[in-house]
CSV table of C-alpha atoms in Angstrom, one decimal:
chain,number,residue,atom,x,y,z
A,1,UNK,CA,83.2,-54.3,40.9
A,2,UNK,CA,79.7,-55.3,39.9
A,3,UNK,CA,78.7,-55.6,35.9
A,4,UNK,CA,75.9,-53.1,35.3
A,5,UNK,CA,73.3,-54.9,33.7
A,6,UNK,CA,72.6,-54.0,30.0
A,7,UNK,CA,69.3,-54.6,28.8
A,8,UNK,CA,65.9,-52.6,27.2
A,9,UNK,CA,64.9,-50.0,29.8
A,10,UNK,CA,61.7,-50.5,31.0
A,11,UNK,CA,58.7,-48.3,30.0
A,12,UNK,CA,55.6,-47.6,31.9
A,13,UNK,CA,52.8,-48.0,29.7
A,14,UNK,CA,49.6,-49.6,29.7
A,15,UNK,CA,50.7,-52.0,27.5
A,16,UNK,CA,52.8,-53.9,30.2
A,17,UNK,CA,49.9,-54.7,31.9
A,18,UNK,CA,49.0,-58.1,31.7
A,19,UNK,CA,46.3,-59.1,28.7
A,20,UNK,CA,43.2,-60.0,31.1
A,21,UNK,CA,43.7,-56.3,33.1
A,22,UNK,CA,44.0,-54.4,29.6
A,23,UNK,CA,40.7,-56.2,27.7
A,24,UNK,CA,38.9,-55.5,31.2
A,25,UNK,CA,40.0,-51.5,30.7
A,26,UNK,CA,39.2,-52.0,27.8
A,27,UNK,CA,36.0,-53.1,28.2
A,28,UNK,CA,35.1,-51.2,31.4
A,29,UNK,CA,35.9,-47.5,28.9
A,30,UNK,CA,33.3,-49.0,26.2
A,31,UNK,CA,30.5,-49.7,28.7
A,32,UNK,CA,31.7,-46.3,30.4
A,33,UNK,CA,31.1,-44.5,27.1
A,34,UNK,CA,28.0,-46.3,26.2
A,35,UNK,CA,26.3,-45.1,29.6
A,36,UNK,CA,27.2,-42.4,28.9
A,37,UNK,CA,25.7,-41.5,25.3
A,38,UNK,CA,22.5,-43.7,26.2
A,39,UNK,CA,22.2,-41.2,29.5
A,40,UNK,CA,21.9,-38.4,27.1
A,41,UNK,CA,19.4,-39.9,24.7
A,42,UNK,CA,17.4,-40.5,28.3
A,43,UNK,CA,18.0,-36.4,29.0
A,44,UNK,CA,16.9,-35.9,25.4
A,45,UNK,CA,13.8,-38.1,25.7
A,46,UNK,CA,12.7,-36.2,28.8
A,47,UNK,CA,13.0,-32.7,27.7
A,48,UNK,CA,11.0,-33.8,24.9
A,49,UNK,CA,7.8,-35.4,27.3
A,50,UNK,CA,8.9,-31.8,29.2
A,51,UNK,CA,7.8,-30.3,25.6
A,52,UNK,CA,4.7,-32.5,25.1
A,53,UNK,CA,3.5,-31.7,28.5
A,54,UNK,CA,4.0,-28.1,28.3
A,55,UNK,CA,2.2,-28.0,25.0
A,56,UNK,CA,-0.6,-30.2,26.8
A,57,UNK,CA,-0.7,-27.7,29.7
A,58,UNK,CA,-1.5,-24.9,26.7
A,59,UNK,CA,-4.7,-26.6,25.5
A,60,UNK,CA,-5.9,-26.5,29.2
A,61,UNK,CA,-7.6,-23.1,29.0
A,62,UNK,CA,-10.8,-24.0,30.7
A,63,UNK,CA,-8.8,-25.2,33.7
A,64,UNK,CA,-6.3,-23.0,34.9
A,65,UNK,CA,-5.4,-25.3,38.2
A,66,UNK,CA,-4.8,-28.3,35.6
A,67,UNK,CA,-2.5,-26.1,33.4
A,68,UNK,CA,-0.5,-24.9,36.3
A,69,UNK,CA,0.6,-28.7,37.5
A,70,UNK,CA,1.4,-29.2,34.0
A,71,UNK,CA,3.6,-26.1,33.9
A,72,UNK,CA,5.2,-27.8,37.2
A,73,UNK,CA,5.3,-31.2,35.9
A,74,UNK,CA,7.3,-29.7,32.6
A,75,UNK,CA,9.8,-27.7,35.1
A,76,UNK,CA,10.4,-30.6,37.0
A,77,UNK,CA,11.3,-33.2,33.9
A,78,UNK,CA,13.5,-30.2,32.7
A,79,UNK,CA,15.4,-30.2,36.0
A,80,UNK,CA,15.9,-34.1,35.8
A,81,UNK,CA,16.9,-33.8,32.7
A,82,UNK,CA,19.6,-31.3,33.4
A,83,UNK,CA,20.4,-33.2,36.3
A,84,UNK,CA,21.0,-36.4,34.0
A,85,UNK,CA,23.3,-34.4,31.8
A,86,UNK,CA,25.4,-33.0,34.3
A,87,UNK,CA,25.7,-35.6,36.8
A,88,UNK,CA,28.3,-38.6,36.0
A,89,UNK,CA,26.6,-42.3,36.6
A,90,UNK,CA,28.3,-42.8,39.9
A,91,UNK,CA,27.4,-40.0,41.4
A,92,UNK,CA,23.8,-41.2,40.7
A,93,UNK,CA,23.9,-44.3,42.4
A,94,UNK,CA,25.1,-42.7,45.3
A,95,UNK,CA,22.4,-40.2,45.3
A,96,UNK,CA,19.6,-42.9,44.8
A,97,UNK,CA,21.2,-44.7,47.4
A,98,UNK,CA,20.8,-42.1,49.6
A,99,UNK,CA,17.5,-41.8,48.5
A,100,UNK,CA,16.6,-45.4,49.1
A,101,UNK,CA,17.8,-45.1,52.0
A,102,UNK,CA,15.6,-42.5,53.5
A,103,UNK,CA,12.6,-43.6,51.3
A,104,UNK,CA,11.8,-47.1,51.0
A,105,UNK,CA,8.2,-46.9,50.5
A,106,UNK,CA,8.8,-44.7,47.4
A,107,UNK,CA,12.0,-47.0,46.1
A,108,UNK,CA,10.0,-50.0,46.2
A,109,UNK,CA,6.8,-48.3,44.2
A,110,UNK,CA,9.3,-47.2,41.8
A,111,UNK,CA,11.1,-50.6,41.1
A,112,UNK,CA,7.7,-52.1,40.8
A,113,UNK,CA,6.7,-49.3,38.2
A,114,UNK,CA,9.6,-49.7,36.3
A,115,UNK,CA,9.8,-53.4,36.3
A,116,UNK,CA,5.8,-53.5,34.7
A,117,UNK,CA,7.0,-50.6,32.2
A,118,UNK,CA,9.8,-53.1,31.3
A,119,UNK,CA,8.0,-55.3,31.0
A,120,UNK,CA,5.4,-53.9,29.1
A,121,UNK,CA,8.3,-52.4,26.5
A,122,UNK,CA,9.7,-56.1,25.9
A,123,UNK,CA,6.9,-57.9,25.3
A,124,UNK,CA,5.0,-55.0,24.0
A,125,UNK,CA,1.6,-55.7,25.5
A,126,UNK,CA,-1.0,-54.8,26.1
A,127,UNK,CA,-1.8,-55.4,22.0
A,128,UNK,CA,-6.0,-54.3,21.4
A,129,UNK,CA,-7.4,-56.9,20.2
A,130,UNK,CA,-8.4,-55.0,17.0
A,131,UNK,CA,-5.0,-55.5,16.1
A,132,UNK,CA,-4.7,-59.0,16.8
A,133,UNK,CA,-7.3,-60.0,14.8
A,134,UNK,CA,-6.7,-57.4,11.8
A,135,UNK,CA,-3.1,-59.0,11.8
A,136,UNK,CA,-4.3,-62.8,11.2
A,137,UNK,CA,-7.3,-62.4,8.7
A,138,UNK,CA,-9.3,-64.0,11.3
A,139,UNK,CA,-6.9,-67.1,10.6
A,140,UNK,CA,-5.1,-69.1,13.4
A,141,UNK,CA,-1.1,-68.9,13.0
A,142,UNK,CA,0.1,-72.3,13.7
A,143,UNK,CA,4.0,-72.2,15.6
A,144,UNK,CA,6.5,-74.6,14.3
A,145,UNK,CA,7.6,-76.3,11.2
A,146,UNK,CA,5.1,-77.1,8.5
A,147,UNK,CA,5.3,-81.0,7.9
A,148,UNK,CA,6.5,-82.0,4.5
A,149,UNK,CA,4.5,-84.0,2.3
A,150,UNK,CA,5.0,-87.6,1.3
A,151,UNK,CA,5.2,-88.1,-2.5
């Protein structure tokens, strides 16, 4: 006769997973959830340039053609912005890779337009030079540590 062995029964729970597997979970449902509320502050944001166009596309009375695109261009933003809401990020990249896929031309102007408005963001040029000089008094800022005095 065999001994049945005694011992703690086993449970299945995350917790058995080794350390490295659970931080990476871990960290994979942060970054999930942080995509997630920054991709509807970036729905918000658009319905709000929807808004602003819209209310441009109002002041166009003297030009009915230019306050129609407007109305199309404010349509439009709304529907990306409901598509941003609704849509989860991997579906995305699957759809823009589809896209990419059948329009190159316009993926590449895009990435290039994005890349300078970056850009632009981060560095936050272009400054007027109005500014520049209304910052320094007309005085050059000199970079780096001042030198002490010798007494």
């Amino acid at each position: 006769m065999a001994k049945a062995k005694r011992g703690r029964p086993k449970r299945a729970s995350r917790y058995h997973k080794p350390t490295a597997n659970r931080l990476f979970d871990d960290a994979l449902s942060l970054a999930s959830t942080l995509a997630d509320s920054r991709k509807r502050a970036g729905a918000d944001r658009i319905v709000e340039i929807a808004s602003a166009t819209r209310e441009f596309g109002a002041s166009l009375d003297e030009f009915p053609q230019l306050r129609h695109y407007s109305d199309q261009a404010a349509a439009s933003l709304d529907d990306l912005a409901d598509y941003i809401a609704r849509t989860d990020l991997p579906d995305m990249l699957d759809d823009f890779a589809g896209f990419a896929k059948r329009q190159p031309v316009a993926t590449l102007t895009l990435g290039v337009a994005a890349g300078l408005a970056f850009t632009q963001l981060m560095h936050g040029w272009p400054v007027p030079m109005k500014a520049r000089r209304a910052a320094t008094n007309g005085r050059v800022k000199r970079r780096g540590r001042r030198r002490k005095t010798v007494n």
